[in-house]
C-alpha positions as MATLAB code, in Angstrom:
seq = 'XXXXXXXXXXXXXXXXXXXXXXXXXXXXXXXXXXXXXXXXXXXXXXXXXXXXXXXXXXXXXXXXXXXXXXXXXXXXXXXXXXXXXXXXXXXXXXXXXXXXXXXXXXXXXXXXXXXXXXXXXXXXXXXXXXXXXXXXXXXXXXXXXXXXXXXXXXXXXXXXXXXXXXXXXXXXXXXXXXXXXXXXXXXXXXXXXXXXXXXXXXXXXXXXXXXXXXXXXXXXXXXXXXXXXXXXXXXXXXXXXXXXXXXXXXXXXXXXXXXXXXXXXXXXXXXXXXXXXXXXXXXXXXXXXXXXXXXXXXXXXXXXXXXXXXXXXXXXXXXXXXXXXXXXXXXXXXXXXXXXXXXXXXXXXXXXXXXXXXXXXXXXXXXXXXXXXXXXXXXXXXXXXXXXXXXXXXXXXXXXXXXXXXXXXXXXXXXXXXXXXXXXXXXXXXXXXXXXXXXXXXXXXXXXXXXXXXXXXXXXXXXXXXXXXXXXXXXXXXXXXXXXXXXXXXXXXXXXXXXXXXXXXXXXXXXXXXXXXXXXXXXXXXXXXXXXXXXXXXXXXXXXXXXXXX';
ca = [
      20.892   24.730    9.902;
      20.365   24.457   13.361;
      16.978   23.101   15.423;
      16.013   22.405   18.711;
      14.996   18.718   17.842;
      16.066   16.402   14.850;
      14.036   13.142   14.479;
      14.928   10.835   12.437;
      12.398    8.530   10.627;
       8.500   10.144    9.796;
       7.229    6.428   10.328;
       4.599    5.424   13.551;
       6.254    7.026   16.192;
       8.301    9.723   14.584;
       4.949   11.293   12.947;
       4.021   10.859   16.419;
       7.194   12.894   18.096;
       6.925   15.938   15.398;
       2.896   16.490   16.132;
       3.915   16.747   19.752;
       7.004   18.187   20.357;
       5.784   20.963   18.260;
       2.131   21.714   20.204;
       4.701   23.909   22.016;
       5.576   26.881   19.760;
       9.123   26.986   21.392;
      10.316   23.887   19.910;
      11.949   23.864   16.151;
      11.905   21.015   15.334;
      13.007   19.189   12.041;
      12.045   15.450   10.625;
      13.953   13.565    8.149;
      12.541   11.000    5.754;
      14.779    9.300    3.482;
      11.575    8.414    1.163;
       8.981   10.222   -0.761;
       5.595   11.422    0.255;
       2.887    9.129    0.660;
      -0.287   11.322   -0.168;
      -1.340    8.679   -3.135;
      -4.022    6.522   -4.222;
      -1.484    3.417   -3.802;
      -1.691    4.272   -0.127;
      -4.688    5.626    0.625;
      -6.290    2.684   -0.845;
      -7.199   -0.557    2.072;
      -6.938   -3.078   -0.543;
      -3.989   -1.735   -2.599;
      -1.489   -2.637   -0.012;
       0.375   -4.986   -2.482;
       1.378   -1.953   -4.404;
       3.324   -0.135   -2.224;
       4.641   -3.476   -0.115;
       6.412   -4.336   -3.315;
       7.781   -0.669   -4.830;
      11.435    0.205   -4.223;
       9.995    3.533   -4.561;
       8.009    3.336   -1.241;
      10.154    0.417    0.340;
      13.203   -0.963    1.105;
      12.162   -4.506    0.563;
      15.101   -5.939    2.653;
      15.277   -9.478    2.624;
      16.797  -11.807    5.718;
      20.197  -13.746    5.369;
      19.475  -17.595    4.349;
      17.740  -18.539    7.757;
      19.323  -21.945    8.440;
      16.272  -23.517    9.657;
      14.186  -23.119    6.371;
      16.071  -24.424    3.827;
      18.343  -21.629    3.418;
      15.099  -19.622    2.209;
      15.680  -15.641    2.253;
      12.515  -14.249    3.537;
      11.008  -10.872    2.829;
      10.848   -8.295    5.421;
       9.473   -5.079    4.181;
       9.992   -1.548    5.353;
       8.133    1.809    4.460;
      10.547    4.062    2.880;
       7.722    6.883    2.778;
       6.201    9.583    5.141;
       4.083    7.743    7.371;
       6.877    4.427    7.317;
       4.687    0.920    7.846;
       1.688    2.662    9.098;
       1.439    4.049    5.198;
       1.479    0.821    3.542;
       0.649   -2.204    6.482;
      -2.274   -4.260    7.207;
      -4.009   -1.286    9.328;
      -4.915   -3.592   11.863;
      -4.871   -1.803   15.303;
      -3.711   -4.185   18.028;
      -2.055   -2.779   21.323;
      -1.092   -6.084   22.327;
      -2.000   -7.605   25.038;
      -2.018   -6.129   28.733;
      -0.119   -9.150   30.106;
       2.843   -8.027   27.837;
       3.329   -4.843   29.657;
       3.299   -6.558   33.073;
       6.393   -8.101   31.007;
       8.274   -5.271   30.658;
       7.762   -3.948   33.794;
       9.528   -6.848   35.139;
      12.359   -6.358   33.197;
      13.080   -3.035   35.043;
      10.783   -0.997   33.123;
       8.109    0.194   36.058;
       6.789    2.765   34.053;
       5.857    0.274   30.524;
       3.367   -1.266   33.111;
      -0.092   -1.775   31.856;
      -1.024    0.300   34.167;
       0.616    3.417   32.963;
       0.602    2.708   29.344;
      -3.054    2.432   28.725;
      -3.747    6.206   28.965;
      -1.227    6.472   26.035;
      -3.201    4.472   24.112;
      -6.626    5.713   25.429;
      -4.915    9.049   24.083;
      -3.543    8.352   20.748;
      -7.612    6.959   19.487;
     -10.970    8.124   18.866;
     -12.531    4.623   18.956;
     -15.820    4.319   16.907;
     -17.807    2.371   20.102;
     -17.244    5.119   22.141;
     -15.248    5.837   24.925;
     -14.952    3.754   28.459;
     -12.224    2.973   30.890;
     -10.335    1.177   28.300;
     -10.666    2.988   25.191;
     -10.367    6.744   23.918;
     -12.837    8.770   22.586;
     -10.844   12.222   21.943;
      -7.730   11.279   20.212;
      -5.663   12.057   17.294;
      -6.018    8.925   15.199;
      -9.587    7.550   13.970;
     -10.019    3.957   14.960;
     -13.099    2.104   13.521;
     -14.255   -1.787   14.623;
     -14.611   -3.625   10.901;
     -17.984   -4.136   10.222;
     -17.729   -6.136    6.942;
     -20.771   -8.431    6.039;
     -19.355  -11.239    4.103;
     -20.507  -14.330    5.109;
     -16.827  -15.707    5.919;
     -16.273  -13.446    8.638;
     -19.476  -14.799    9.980;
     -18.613  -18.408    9.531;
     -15.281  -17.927   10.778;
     -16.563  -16.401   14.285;
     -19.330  -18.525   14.510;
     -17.371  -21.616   14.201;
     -14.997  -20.434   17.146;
     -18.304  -20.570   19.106;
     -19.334  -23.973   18.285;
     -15.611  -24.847   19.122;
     -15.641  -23.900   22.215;
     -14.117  -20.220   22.405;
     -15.048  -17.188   23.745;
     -16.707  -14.376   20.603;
     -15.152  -11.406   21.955;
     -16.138   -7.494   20.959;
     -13.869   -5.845   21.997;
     -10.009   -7.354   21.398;
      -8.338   -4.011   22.293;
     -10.252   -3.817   25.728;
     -10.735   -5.680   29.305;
     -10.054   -9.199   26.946;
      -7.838  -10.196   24.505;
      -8.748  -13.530   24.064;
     -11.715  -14.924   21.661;
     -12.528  -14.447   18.101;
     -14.187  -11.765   16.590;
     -13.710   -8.419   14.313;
     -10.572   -6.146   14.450;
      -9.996   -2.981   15.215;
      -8.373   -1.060   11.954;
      -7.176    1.514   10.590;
      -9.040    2.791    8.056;
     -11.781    6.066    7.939;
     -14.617    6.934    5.603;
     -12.957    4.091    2.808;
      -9.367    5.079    3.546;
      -6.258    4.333    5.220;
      -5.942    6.472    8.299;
      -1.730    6.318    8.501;
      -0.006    8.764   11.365;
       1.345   10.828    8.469;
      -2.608   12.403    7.513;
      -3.386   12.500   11.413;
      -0.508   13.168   13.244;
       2.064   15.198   10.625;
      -0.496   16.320    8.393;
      -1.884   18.664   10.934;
       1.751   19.774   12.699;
       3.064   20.602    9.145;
       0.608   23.815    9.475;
       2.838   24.647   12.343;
       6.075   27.439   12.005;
       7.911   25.081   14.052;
       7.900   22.362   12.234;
      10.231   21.232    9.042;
       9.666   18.504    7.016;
      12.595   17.043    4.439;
      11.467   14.338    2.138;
      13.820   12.346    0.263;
      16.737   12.809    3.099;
      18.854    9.824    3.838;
      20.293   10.493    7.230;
      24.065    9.224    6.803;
      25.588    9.516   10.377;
      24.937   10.991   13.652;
      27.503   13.591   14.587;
      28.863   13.288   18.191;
      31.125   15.767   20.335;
      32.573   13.475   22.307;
      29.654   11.103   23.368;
      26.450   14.107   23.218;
      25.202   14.068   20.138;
      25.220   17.318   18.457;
      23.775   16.924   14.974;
      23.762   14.435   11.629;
      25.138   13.701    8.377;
      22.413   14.469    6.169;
      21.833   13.863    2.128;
      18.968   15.957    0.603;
      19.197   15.771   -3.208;
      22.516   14.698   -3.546;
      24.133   17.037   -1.717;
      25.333   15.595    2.158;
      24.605   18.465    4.635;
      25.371   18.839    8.359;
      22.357   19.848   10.566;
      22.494   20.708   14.381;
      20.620   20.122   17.575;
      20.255   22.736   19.901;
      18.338   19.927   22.465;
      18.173   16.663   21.406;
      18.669   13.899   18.509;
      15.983   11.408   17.843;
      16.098    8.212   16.042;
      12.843    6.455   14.699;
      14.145    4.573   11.983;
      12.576    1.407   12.984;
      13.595   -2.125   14.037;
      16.037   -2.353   10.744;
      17.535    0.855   10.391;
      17.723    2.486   13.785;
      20.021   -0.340   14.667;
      21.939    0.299   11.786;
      22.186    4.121   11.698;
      23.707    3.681   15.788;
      26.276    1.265   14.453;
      27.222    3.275   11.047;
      27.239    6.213   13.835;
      29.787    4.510   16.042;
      27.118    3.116   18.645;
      27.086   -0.477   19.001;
      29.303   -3.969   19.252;
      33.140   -2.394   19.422;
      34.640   -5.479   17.291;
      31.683   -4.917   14.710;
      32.327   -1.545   14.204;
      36.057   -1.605   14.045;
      36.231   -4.500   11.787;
      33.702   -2.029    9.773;
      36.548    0.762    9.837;
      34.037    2.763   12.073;
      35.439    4.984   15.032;
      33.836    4.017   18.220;
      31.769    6.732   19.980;
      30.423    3.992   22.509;
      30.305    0.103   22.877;
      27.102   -0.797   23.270;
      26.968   -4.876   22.666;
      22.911   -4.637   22.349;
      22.379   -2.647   19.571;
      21.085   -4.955   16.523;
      20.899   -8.057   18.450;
      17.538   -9.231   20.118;
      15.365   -8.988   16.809;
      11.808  -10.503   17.107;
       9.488  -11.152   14.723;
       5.841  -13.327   14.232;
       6.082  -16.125   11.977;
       2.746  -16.861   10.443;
       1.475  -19.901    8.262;
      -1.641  -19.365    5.733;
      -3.905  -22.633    6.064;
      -6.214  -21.987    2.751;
      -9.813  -24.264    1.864;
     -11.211  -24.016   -1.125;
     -14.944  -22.750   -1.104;
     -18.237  -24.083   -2.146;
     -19.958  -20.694   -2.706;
     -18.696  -17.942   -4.763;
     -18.882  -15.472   -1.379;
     -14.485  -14.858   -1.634;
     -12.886  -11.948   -3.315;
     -11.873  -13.998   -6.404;
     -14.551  -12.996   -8.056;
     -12.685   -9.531   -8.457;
      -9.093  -10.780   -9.154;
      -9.458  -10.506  -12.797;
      -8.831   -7.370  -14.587;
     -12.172   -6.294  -14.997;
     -12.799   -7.163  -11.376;
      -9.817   -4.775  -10.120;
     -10.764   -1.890  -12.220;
     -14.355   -2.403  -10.614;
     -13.181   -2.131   -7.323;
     -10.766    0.520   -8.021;
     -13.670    2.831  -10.063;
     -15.980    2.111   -7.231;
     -13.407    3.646   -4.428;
     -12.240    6.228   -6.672;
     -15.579    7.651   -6.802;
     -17.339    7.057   -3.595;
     -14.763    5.308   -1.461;
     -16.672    2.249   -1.032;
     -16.661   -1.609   -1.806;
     -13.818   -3.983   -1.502;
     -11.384   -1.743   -2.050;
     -12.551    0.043    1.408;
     -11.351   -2.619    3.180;
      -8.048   -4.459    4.070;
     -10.326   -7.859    4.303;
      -8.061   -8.597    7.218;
     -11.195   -7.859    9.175;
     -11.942  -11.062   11.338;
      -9.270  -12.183   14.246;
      -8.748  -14.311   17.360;
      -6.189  -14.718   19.871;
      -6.032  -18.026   21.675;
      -4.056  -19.697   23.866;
      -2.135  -23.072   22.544;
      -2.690  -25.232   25.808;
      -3.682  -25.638   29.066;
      -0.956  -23.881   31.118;
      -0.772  -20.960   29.057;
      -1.311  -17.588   31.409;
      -2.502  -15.539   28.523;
      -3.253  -15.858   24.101;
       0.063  -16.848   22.469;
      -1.792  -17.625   18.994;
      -2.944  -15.199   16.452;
      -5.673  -15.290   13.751;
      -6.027  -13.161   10.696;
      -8.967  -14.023    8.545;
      -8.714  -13.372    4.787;
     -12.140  -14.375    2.398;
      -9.432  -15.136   -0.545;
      -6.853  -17.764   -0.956;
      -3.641  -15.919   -1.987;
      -0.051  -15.698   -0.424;
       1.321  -11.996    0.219;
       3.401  -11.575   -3.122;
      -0.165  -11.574   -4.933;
      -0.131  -15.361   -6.350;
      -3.139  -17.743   -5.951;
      -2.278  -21.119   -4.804;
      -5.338  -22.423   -6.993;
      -8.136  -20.906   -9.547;
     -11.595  -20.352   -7.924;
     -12.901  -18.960   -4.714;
     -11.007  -20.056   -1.045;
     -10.394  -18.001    2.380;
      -7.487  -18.809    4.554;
      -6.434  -18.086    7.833;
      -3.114  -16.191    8.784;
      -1.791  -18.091   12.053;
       1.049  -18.375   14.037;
       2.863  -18.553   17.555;
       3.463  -14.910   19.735;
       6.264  -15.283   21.779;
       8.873  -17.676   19.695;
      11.952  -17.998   21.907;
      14.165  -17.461   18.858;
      16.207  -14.327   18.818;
      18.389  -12.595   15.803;
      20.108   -9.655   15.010;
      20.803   -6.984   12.292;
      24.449   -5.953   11.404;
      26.140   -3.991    8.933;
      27.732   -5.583    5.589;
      30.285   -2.201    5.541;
      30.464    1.296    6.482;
      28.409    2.332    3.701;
      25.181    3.968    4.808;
      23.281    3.077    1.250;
      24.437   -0.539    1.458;
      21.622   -2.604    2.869;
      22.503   -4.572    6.461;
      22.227   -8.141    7.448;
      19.475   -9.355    8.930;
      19.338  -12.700   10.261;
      16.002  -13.522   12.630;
      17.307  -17.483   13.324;
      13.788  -17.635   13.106;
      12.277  -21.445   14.354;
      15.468  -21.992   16.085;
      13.761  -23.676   19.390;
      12.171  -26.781   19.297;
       8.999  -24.793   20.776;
       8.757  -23.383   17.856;
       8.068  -26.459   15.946;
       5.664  -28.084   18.460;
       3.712  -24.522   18.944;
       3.449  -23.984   14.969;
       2.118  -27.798   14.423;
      -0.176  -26.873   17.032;
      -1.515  -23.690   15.003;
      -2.231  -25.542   12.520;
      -4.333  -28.439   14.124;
      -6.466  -26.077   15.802;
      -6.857  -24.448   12.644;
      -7.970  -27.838   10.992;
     -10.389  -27.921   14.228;
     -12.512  -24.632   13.277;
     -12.508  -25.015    9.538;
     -14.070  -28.178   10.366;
     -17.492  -26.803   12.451;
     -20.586  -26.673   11.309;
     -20.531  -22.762   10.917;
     -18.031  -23.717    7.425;
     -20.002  -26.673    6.389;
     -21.854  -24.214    3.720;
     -18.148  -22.905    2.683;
     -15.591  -25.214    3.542;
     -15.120  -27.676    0.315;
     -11.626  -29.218    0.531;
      -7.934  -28.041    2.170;
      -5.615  -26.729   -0.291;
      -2.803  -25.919    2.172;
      -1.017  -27.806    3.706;
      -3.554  -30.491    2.324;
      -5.536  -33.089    4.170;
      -2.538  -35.388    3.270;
      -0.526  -33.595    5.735;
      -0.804  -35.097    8.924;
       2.216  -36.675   10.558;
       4.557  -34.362   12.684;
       7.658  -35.071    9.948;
       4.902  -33.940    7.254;
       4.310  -30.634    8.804;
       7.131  -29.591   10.029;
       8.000  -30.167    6.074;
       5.394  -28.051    5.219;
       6.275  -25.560    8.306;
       9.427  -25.460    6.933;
       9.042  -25.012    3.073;
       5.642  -22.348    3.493;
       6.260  -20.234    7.101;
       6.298  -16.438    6.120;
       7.083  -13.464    8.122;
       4.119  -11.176    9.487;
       6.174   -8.464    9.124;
       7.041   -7.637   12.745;
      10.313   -6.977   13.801;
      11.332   -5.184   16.998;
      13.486   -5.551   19.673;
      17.267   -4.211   18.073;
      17.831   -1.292   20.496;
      16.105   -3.079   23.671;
      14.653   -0.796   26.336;
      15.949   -1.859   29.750;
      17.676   -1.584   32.712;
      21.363    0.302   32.336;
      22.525   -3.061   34.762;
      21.373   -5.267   31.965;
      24.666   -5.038   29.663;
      22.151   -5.878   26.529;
      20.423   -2.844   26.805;
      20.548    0.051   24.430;
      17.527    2.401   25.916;
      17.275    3.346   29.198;
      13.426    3.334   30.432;
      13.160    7.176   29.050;
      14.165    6.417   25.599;
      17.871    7.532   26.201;
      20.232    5.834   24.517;
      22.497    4.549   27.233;
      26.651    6.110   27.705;
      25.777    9.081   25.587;
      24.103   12.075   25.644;
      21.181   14.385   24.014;
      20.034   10.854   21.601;
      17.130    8.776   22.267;
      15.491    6.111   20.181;
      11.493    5.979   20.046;
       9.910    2.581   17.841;
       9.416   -0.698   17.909;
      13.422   -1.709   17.892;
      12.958   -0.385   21.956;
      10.747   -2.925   22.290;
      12.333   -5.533   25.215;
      10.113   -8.192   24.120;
       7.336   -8.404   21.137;
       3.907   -7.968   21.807;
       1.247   -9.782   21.111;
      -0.264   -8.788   17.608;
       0.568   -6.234   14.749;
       3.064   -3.672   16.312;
       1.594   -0.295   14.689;
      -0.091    0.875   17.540;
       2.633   -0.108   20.105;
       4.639    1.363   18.023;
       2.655    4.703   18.087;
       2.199    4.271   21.944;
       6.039    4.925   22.330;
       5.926    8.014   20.176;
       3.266    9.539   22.435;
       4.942    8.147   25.790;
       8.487    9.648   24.936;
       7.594   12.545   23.802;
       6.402   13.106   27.358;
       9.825   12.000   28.248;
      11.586   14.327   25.905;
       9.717   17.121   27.349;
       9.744   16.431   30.389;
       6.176   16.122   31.201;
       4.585   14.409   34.455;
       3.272   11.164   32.712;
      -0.232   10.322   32.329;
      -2.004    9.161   35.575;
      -1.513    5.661   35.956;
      -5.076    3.685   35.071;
      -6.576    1.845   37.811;
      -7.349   -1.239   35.075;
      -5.402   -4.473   35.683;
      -4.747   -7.113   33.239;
      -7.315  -10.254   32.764;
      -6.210  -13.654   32.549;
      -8.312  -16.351   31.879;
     -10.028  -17.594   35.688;
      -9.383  -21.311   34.353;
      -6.162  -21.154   32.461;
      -4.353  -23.431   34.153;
      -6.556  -26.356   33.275;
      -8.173  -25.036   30.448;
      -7.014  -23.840   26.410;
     -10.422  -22.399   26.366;
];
């Protein structure tokens, strides 16, 4: 079989890729999923998110080498193995990061990831439910809706940022980042709204367009160093399928890595010590792997006002009868609906903290710390210094690869995620909680000393699920980089990577709608479109922030 464009991976930006590379009936193109479709309640659900998170079916469920500097713990890092990838079974908060993190990339040689010129990308991708202005889209592809929910711990949890000092911000995806208030999220009339119903739903109508399910990509297959096709198994059976134009990897920060090595792309001693022919050394690919560390500080409540009033069996099947049938109540919602980004000190150009909010007290694997009603708050650091990589164990494309983040490898680390957690202690304790707040269950008001946390820091900090950064976008003088700043993989031809492994350096935030950003940004590059006009809106940073956290 033979198309114009193969793309590899139907997660946030390779949904993205096949709905536009295919608005021109010229292009055949073809996208390869290695999992199943993901057109099911478990999905389409807010609240179920546990379900798919934890299936083999609809995830890989990797797991990270021991991480020397947490006990040798192994930590979970979950991946969609579905159509739609991690926007089918996330959070479905929408957070473009922050402005200032563009200005980033730009400096790294990458003029055209500016703020400036990415903006209209994301204007582009949304149809935002304020309405449109100069900083957000009101004719896009993807339904974006500002949570609304009424329980009284979002309320508290805002309002006490107030008394505390910070800015209530109502808008976290506009002019400001920085303040509390209510996220932006994915999620339309009660259900999730993933890039597989909104972007590929609608281009699978198309002639053009091919969609395999269930096809485990095994190899890219280079003459010389273009790239003229892959290695593909679709039930059972390993087929070879060509590209007239291009190859197109958007396997994510895990597995594009790994397919370029397995390919012959990557670290020359890695690969031949792997048995793998080299195509091209490229010593960047799998190294540079980012990821947000978070730490849940829970309190116990005084009012029955959490969702633990709904964790027992007859609670679920309540919530699950009431969205089956009208697509309403709690299981409408992914309760992560009340945020902040702050910044840690004085000093500090832009936020480098992040808040989620959650009105229960339970860790991500479903287990509550203590019977009765609690809320928590998801914190942690945005821009650790630590930096890991992803390798392969063999040559064996089914065999999982290693993935070591080094995660709280810089003393920063330590002193920002201490820091989280006082400030943390700070809000719970305003007047706005008084009604709610009844005693801390984690770490526990015990906890105090700098030894004592970083014991808890050490024993309890989880991954938010955020890796990026294994096929870094950069300059071709930087010898680390694997992109070039049109998504071409560097030394070969007719293969480009587009999601979040391009990433140079994370962003601040949950990476699904960067991620779907690149997808709309290279496919302009693939086509060869002029890009969007540049927007005339510049980054905002605090007036005071050099004598000021707030």
């Amino acid at each position: 079989m033979n198309f114009d464009y193969l793309i590899i991976g139907a997660g946030s930006a390779g949904c993205v890729l096949a709905n536009r590379l295919t608005e021109n009936n010229q292009n055949n193109v073809a996208i390869f999923e290695a999992g199943k479709p993901s057109d099911i309640w478990k999905v389409n659900m807010p609240l179920a998110i546990l379900y798919t998170m934890h299936d083999p079916k609809y995830n890989y469920k990797y797991y990270s080498e021991p991480e020397p500097h947490l006990h040798n713990r192994r930590l979970f890092c979950p991946r969609g193995k579905m159509i739609g990838g991690c926007s089918a079974h996330n959070g479905m908060v929408f957070v473009r990061g922050n402005p200032n993190d563009y200005q980033r990339w730009a400096s790294f040689g990458l003029d055209d990831w500016s703020y400036e010129k990415v903006l209209p990308y994301f204007k582009k991708i949304e149809t935002w439910s304020e309405g449109e202005n100069e900083y957000r889209g009101g004719g896009g592809i993807l339904p974006v809706n500002q949570s609304k929910n009424k329980n009284p711990l979002f309320k508290a949890f805002v309002d006490s940022a107030g008394e505390a000092g910070y800015k209530i911000n109502n808008d976290m995806n506009g002019k400001e980042q920085e303040g509390f208030g209510m996220y932006d999220v994915t999620i339309h009339n009660g259900e999730r709204a993933s890039v597989s119903k909104y972007y590929l739903n609608p281009a699978k109508k198309r002639k053009n367009l091919k969609v395999f399910t269930e096809a485990f990509v095994e190899r890219i297959i280079f003459d010389g160093k273009k790239a003229i096709g892959i290695e593909v198994k679709i039930k059972n059976k390993v087929e070879k399928i060509y590209a007239n134009k291009e190859v197109i990897l958007s396997g994510g920060a895990i597995n594009s890595p790994q397919l370029l090595m397995l390919s012959g792309i990557g670290p020359s001693q890695h690969l031949k010590d792997k048995g793998i022919d080299v195509v091209h050394n490229l010593e960047g690919v799998g190294k540079n792997l980012q990821d947000h560390l978070e730490l849940y500080i829970q309190m116990a409540s005084k009012k029955p006002v959490s969702l633990y009033k709904y964790w027992s069996p007859i609670g679920k099947a309540w919530v699950g009868l009431r969205w089956f049938i009208s697509k309403s109540g709690p299981g409408a919602s992914n309760q992560f609906e009340s945020a902040a980004f702050i910044r840690s000190k004085a000093g500090v150009e832009y936020p480098d903290i992040q808040y989620h909010f959650l009105p229960l007290a339970v860790r991500y694997d479903g287990k509550l710390p203590v019977k009765g009603h609690g809320f928590q708050a998801h914190v942690g650091p945005m821009r650790s210094q630590s930096r890991g990589y992803v390798t392969l164990r063999s040559s064996d494309p089914k065999e999982p690869p290693k993935i070591q983040f080094n995660y709280m490898s810089h003393e920063s680390d330590w002193i920002d995620f201490r820091n989280c957690i006082r400030l943390t202690r700070e809000i719970f304790s305003q007047p706005a909680f008084e009604p709610f707040a009844k005693s801390e269950i984690s770490p526990g008001k015990e906890i105090q000393s700098d030894d004592q946390l970083n014991d808890f820091i050490r024993d309890n900090v989880e991954s938010a699920y955020h890796p990026c950064g294994t096929c870094k976008m950069g300059d071709k003088s930087d010898p680390m980089s694997v992109v070039d700043p049109e998504t071409r993989v560097i030394g070969v031809d007719k293969l480009r990577v587009a999601d979040s492994s391009i990433f140079p350096q994370i962003t601040n935030g949950n990476l699904n709608a960067p991620s779907i950003m690149v997808g709309e940004k290279a496919s302009d590059h693939i086509l060869g479109k002029d890009l969007l006009p540049r927007s005339n809106e510049m980054p905002w940073i605090h007036p005071d922030w050099h004598t000021s956290q707030r």
